[in-house]
mmCIF file of C-alpha atoms in Angstrom:
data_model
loop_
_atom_site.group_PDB
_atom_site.id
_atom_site.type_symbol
_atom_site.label_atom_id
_atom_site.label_comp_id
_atom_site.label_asym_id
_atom_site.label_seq_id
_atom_site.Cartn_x
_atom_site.Cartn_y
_atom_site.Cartn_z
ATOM 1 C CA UNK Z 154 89.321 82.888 79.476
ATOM 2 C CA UNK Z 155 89.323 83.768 83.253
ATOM 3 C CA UNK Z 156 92.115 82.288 84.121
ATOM 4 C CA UNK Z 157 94.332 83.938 81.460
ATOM 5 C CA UNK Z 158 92.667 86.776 82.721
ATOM 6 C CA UNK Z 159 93.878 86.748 85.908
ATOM 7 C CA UNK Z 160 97.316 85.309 84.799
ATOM 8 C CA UNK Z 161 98.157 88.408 83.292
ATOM 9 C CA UNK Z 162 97.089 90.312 86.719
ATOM 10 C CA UNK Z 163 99.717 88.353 88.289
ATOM 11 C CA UNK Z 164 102.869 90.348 89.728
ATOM 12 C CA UNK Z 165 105.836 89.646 87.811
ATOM 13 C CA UNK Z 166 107.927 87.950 90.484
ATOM 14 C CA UNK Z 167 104.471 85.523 91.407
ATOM 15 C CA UNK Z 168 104.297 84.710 87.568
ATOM 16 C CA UNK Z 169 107.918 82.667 88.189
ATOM 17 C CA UNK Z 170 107.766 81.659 91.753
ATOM 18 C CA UNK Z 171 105.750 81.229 94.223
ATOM 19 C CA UNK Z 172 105.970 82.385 98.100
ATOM 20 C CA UNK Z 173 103.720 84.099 100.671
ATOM 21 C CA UNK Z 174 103.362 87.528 101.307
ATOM 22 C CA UNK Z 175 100.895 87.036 104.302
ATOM 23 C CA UNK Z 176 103.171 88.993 106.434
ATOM 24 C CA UNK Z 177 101.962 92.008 104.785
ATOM 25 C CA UNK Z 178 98.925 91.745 106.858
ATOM 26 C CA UNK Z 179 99.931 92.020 110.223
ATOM 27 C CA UNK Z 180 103.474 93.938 109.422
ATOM 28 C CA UNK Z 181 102.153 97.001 107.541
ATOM 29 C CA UNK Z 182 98.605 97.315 109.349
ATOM 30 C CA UNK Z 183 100.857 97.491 112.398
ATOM 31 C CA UNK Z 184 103.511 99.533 111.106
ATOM 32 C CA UNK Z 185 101.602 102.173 109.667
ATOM 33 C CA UNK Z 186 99.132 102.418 112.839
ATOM 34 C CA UNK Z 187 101.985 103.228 114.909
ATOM 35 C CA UNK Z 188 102.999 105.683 112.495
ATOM 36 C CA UNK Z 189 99.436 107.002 112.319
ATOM 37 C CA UNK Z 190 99.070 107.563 116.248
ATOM 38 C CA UNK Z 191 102.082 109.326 116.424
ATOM 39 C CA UNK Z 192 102.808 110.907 113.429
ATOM 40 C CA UNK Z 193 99.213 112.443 113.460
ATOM 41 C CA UNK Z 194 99.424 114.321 116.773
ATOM 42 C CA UNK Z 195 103.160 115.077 116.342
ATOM 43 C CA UNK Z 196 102.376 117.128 113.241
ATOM 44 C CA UNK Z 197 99.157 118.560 114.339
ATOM 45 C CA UNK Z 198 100.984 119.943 117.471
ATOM 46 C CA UNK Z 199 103.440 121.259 115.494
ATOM 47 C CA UNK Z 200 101.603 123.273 113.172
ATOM 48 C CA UNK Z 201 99.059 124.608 116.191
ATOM 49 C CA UNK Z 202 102.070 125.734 117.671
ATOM 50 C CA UNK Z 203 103.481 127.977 114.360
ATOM 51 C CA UNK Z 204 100.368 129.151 114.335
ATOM 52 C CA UNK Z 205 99.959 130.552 118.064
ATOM 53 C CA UNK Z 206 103.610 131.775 116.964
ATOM 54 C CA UNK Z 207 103.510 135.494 117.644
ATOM 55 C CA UNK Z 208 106.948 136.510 116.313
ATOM 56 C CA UNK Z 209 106.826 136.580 112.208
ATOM 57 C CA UNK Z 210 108.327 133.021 111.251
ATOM 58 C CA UNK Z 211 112.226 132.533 110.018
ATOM 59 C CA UNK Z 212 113.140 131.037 107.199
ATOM 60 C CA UNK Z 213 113.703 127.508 108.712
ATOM 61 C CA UNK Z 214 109.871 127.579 110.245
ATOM 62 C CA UNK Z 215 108.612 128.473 106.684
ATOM 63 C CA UNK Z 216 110.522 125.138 105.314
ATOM 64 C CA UNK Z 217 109.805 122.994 108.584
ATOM 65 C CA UNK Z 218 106.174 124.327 108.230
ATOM 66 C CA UNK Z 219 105.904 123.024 104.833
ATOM 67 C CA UNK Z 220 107.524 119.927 106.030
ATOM 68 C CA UNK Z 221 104.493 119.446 108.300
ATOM 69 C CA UNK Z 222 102.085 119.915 105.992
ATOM 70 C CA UNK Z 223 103.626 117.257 103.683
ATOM 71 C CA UNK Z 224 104.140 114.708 106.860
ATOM 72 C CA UNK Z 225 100.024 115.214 107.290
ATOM 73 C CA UNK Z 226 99.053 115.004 104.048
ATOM 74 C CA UNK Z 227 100.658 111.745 104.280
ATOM 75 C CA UNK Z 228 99.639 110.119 107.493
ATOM 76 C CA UNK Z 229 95.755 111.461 106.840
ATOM 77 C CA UNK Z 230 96.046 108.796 104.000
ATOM 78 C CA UNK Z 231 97.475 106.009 106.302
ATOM 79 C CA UNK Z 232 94.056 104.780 107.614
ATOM 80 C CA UNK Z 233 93.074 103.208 103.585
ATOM 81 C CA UNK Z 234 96.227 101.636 103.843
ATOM 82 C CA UNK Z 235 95.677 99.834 107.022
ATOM 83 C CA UNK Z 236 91.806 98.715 105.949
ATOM 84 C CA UNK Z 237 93.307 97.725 102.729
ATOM 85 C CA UNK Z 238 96.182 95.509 104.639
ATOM 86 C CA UNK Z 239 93.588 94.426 106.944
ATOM 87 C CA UNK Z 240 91.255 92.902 104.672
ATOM 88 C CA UNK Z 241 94.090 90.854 102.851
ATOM 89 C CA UNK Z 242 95.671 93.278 100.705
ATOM 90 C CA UNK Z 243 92.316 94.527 99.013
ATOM 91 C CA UNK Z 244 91.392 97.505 97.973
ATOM 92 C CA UNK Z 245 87.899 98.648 98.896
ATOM 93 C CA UNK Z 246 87.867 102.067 97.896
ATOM 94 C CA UNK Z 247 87.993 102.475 94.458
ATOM 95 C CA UNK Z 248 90.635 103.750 91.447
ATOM 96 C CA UNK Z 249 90.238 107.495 92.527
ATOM 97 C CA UNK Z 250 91.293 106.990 95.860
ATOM 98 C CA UNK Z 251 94.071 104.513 95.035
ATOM 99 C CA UNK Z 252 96.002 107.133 92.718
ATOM 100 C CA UNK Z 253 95.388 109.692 95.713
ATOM 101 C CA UNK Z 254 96.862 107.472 98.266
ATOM 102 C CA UNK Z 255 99.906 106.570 96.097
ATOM 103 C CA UNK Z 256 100.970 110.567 95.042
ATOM 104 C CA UNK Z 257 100.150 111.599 98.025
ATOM 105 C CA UNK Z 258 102.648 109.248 99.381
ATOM 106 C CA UNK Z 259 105.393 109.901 96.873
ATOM 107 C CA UNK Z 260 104.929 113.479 97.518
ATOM 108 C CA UNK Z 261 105.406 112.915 101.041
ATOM 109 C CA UNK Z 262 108.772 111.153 100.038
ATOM 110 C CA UNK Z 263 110.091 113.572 97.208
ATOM 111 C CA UNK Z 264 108.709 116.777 99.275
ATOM 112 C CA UNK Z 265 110.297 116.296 102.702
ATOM 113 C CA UNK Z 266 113.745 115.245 100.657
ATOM 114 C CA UNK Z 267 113.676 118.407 98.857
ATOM 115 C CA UNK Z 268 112.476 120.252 102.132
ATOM 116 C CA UNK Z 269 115.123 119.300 103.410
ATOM 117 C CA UNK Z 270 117.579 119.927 101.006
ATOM 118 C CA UNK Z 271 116.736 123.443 100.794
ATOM 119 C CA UNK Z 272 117.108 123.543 105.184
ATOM 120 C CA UNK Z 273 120.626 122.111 104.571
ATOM 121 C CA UNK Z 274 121.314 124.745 102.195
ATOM 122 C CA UNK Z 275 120.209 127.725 104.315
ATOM 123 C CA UNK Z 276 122.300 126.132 107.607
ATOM 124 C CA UNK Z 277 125.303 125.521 104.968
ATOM 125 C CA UNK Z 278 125.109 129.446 104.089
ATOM 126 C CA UNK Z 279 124.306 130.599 107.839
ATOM 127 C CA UNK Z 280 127.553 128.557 108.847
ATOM 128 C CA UNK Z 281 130.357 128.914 106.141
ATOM 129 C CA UNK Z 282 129.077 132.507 104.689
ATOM 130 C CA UNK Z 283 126.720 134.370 106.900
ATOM 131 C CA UNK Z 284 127.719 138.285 105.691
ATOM 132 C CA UNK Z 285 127.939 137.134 101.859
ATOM 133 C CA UNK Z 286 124.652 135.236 102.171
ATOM 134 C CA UNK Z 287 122.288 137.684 103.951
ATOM 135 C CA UNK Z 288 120.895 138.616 100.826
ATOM 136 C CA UNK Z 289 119.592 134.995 99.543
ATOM 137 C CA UNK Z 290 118.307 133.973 103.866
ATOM 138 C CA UNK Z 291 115.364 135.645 103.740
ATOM 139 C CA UNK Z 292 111.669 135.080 104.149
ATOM 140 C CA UNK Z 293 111.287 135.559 100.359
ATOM 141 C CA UNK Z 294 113.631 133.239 99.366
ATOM 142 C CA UNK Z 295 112.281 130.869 101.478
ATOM 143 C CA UNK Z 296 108.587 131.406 100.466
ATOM 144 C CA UNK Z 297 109.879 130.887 97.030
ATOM 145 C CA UNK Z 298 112.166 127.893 98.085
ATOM 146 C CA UNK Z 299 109.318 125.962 99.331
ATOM 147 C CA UNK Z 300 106.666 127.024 96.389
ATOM 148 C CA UNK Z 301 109.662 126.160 93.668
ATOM 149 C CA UNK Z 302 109.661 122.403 96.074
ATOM 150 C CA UNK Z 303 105.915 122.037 95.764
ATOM 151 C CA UNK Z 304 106.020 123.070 91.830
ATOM 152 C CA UNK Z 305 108.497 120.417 90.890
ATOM 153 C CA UNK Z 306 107.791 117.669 93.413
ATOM 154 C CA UNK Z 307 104.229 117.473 91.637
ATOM 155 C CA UNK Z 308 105.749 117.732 88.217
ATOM 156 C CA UNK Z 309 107.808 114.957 88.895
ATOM 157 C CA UNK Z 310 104.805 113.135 90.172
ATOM 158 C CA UNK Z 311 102.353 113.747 87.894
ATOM 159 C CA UNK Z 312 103.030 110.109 85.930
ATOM 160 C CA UNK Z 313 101.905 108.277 89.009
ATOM 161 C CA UNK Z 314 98.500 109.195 88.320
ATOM 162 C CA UNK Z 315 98.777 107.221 85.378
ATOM 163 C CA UNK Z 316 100.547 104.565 87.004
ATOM 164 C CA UNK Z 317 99.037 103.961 89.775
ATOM 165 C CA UNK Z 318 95.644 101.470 89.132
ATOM 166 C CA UNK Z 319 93.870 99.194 90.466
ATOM 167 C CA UNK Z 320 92.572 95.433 89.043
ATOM 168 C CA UNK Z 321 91.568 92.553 89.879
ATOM 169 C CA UNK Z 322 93.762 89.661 91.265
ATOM 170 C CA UNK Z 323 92.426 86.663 92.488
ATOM 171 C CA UNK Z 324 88.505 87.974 92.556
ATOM 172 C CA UNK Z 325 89.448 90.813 94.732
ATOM 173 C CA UNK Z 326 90.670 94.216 93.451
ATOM 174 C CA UNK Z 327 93.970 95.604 94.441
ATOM 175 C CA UNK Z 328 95.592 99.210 94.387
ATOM 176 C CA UNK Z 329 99.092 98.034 92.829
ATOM 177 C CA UNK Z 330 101.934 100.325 94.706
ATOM 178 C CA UNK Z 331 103.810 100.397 91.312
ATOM 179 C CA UNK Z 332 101.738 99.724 88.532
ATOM 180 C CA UNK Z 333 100.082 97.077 86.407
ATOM 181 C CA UNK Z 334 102.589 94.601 85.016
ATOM 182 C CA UNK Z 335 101.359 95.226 81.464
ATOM 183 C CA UNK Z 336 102.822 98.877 82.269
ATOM 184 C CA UNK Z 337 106.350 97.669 84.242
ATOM 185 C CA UNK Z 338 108.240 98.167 81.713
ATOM 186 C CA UNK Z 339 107.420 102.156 81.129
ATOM 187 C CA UNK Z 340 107.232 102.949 84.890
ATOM 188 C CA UNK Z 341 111.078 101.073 85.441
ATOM 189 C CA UNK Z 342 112.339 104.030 83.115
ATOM 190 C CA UNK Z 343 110.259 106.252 84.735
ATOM 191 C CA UNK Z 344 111.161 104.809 88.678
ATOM 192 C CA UNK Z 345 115.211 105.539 87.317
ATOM 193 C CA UNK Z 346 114.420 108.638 86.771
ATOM 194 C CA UNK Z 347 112.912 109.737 89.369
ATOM 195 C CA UNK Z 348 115.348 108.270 92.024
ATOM 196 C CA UNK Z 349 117.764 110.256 89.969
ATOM 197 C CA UNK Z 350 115.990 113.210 90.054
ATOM 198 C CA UNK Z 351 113.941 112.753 93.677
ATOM 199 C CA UNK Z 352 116.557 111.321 95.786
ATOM 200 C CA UNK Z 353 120.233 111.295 94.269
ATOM 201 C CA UNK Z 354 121.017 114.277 93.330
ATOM 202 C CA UNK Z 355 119.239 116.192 96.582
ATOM 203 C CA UNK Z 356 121.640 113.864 98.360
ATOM 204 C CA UNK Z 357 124.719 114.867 96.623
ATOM 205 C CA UNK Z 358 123.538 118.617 97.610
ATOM 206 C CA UNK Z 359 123.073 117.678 101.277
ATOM 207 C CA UNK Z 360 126.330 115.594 101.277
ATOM 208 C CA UNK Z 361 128.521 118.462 99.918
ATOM 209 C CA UNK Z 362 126.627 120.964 102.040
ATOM 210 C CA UNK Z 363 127.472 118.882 104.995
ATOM 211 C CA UNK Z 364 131.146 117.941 104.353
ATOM 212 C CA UNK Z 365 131.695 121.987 103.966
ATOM 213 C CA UNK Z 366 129.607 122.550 106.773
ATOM 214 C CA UNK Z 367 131.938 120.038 109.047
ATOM 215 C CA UNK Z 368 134.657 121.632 107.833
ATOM 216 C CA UNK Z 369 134.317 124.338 109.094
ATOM 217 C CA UNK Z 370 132.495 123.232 112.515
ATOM 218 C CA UNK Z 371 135.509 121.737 113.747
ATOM 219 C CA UNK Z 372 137.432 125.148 113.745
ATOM 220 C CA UNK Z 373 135.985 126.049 116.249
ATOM 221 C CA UNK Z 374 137.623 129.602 117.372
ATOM 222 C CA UNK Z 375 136.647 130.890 113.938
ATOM 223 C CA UNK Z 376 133.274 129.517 112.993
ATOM 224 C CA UNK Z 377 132.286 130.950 116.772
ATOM 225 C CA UNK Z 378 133.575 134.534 115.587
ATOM 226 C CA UNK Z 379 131.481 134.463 112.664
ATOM 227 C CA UNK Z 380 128.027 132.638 113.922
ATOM 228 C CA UNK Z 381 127.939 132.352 117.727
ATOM 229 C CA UNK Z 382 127.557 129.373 119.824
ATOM 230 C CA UNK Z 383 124.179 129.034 119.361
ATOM 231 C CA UNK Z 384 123.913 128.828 115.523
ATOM 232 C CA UNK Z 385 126.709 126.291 115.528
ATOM 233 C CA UNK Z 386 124.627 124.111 117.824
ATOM 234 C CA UNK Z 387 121.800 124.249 115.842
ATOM 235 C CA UNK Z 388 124.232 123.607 113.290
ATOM 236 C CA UNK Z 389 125.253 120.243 114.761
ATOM 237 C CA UNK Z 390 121.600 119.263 115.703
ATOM 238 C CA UNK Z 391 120.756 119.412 111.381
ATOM 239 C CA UNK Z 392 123.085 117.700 110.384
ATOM 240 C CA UNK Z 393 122.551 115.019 112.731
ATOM 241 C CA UNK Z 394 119.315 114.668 112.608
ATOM 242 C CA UNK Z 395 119.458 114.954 108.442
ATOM 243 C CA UNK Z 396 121.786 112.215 108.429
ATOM 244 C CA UNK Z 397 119.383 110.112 111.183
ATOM 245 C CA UNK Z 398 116.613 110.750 108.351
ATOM 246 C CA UNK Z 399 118.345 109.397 105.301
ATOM 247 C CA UNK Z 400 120.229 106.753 106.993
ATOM 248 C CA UNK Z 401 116.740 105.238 108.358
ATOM 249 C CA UNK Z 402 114.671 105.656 106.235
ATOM 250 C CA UNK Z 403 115.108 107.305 102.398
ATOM 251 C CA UNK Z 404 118.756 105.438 101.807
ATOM 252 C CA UNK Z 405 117.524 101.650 102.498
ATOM 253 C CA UNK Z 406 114.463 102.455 100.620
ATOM 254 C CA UNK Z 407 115.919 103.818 97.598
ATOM 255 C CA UNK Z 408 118.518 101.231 97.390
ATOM 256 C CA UNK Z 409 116.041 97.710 97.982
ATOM 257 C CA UNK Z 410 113.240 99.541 95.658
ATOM 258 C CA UNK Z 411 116.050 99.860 92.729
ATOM 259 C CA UNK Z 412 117.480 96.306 93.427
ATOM 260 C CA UNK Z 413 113.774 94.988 93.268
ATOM 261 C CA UNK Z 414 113.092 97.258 89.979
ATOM 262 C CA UNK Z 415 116.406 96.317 88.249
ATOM 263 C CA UNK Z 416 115.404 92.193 89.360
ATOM 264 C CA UNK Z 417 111.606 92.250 87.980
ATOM 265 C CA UNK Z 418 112.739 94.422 84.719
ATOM 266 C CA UNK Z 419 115.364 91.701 83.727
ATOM 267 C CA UNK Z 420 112.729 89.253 84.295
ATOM 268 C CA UNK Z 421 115.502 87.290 86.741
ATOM 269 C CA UNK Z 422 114.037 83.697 87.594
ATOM 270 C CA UNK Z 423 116.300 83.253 90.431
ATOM 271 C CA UNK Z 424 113.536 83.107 93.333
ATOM 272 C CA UNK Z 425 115.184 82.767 96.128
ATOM 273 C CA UNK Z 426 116.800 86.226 95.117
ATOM 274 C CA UNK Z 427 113.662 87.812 94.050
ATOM 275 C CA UNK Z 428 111.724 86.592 96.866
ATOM 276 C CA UNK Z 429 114.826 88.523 99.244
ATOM 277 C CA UNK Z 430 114.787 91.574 96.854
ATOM 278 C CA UNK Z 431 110.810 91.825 97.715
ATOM 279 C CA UNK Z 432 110.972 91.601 101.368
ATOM 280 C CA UNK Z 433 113.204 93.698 101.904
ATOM 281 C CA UNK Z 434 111.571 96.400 99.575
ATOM 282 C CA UNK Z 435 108.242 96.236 101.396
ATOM 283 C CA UNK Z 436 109.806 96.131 104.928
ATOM 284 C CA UNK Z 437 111.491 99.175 103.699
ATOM 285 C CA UNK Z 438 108.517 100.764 102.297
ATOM 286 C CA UNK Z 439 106.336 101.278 105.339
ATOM 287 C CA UNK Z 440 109.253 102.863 107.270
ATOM 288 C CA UNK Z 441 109.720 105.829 104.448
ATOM 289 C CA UNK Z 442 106.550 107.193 106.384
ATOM 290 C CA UNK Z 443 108.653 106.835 109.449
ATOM 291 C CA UNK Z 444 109.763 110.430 108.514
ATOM 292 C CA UNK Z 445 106.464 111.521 109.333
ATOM 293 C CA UNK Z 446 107.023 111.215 113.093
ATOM 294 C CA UNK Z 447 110.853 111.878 112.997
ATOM 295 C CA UNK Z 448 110.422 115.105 110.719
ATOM 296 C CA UNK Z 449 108.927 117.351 114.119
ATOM 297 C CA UNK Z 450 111.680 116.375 116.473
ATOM 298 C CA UNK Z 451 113.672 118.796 113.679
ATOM 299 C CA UNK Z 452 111.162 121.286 114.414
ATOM 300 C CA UNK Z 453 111.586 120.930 117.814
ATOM 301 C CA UNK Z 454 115.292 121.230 117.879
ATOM 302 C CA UNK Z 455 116.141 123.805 115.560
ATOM 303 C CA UNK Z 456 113.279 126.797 116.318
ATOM 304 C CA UNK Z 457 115.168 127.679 119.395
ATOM 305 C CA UNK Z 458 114.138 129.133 122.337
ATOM 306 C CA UNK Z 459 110.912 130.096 120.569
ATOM 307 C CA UNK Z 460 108.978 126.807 121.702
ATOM 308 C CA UNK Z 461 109.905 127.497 124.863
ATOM 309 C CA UNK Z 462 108.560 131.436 125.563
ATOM 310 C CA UNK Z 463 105.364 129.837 123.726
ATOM 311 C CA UNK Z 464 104.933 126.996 126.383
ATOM 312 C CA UNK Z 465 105.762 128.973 129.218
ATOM 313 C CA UNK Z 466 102.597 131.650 127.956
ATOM 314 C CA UNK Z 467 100.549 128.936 127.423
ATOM 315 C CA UNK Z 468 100.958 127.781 131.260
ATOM 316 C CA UNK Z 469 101.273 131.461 132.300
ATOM 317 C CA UNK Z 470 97.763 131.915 130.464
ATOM 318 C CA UNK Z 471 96.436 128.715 131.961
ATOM 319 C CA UNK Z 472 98.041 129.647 135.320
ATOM 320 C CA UNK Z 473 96.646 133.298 135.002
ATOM 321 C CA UNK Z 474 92.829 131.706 133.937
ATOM 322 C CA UNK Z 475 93.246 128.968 137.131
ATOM 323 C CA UNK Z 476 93.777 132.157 139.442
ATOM 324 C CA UNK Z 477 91.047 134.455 138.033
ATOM 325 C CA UNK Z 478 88.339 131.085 138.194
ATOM 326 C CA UNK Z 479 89.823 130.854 141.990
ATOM 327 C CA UNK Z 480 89.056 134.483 142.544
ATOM 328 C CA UNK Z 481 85.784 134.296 141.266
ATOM 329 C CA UNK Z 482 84.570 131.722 143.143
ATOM 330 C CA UNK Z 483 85.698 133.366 146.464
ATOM 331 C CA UNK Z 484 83.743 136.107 145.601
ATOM 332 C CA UNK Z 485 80.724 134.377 144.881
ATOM 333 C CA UNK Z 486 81.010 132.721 148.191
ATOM 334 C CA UNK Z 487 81.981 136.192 150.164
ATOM 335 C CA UNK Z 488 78.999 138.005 148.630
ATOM 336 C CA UNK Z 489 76.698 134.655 149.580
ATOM 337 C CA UNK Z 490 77.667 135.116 152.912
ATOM 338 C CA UNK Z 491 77.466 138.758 153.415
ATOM 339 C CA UNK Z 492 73.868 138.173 151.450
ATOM 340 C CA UNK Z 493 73.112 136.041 154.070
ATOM 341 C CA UNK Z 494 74.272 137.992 156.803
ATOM 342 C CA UNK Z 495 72.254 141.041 155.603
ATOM 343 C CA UNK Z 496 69.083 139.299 155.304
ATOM 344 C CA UNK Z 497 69.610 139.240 159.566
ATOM 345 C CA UNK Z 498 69.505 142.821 159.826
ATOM 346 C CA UNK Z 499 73.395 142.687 160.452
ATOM 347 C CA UNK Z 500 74.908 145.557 158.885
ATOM 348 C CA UNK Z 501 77.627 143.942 156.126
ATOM 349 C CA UNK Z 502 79.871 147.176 156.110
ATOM 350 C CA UNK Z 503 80.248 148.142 159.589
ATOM 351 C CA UNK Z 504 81.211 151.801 160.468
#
């Protein structure tokens, strides 16, 4: 009775063939590590700095704020993942924390996509119709850009709290990244949808943003007349680094996730395949949080000249606090002296 037990705990592609996944071990503990050291102070920095901000924040630093808060929300989560990988792929911390860990991963993913989406389309209307679009760039619009993002990002994401469970496999529990094979069948409808939903059609929006955008960078004489040099620079930077983001790591994820869902939902016994189809999703899967540490180098490029003035007040103030402890000590020592001095009957102010 045990056995059949744990048969029907067994993954769907183990159930037909057999191969090692002992690289999970060593490649995801390592992977997210790296991605915890830097994503962790790269984010943190970032928000300390919007917060010393003095001017009111723009519409871009309200969405690459949000951004932040996603990416850290996110890497606070990576250090049960690297236990869990570390011990063998189990998973000491119970079913609470295990649906945590998984939405709070997704939302990461299906956040920072949207995020940007909704940068893309404030750079698309700054560059291609700046007078007509006043109106819709401002601060409100943003504020209810980002809480509209928030609102259907955890709609969308609600079902993973229902999918995501742990159970035992081989007398150890485990925090399944999908969900329990008994349940595959329900979350492969659900996974369609929500690359649909999550990840295609944001991309569409960014793609048709961008080819307009493009369009009209590369006339140059008239898209400097109506934004300036400096906006179509920043202009360039987005879409660069946009493009950098999906081409590293949402694209390859999207596409090995749905070739391993369509493969274990037709039940495919080809191994060799399957065993490909696996790898290459959980290579890809760690690297999704890659976004984490490439998500403030946007920051970073598109608030302007803002970072600067802030960096050059924070070594002014530092500068300002090294001179006034100099001062102070040379006054401590002048008035030892003259103490000194006076305590010889010499007069210390002379007439």
């Amino acid at each position: 009775l045990l056995k059949a037990t744990l048969d029907t705990n067994i993954s769907e592609e183990q159930r037909f063939c057999k191969f090692s996944e002992d690289y999970k071990q060593i490649y995801l503990s390592l992977t997210y590590s790296i991605i915890l050291v830097l994503g962790l102070p790269l984010n943190v920095t970032v928000l300390w700095l919007s917060w010393r901000q003095t001017k009111r924040w723009s519409c871009a630093t309200i969405y690459l704020v949000n951004l932040m808060v996603a990416d850290l929300l996110c890497v606070l989560t990576l250090p049960f993942l690297i236990i869990a990988y570390s011990l063998g792929d189990r998973w000491p911390f119970g079913e609470l924390l295990c649906k945590l860990v998984r939405f709070l991963f997704y939302t990461n993913l299906y956040s920072s996509i949207l995020l940007l989406t909704c940068i893309s389309v404030h750079r698309f209307l700054g560059v291609c119709h700046p007078l007509r679009s006043l109106p819709y760039r401002t601060r409100r619009h943003a504020l209810l850009g980002t809480a509209t993002t928030w609102a259907l990002v955890v709609l969308q994401l609600l079902p993973t709290l229902f999918f995501s469970q742990t159970d035992y496999v081989g007398g150890h529990m485990v925090c399944y990244d999908m969900t329990s094979p008994e349940n595959f069948d329900r979350f492969f409808a659900y996974g369609v949808f929500l690359t649909l939903s999550g990840f295609l059609f944001p991309s569409l929006v960014i793609l048709v943003c961008y080819s307009l955008m493009v369009k009209s960078l590369i006339k140059p004489g008239e898209t400097l007349m109506k934004t300036g040099n400096a906006a179509r620079t920043k202009s360039i930077r987005t879409i660069l680094l946009v493009c950098g983001l999906f081409t590293v790591c949402f694209v390859p994820f999207h596409i090995t996730r749905s070739f391993y869902l369509m493969l274990r939902f037709l039940s495919s016994e080809d191994c060799q395949l399957l065993m490909v189809a696996s790898l290459a999703y959980k290579i890809w899967r760690p690297l999704v949080s890659m976004s984490s540490c490439l998500n403030p180098v946007l920051y970073f490029l598109s608030v302007g000249n803002n970072r600067v003035r802030l960096f050059q007040e924070l070594r002014h103030n530092k500068v300002g606090d090294s001179k006034m402890l100099t001062m102070t000590s040379l006054n401590t020592v002048i008035g030892s002296r003259l103490t000194v001095t006076s305590s010889k009957g010499i007069p210390t102010h002379p007439s």
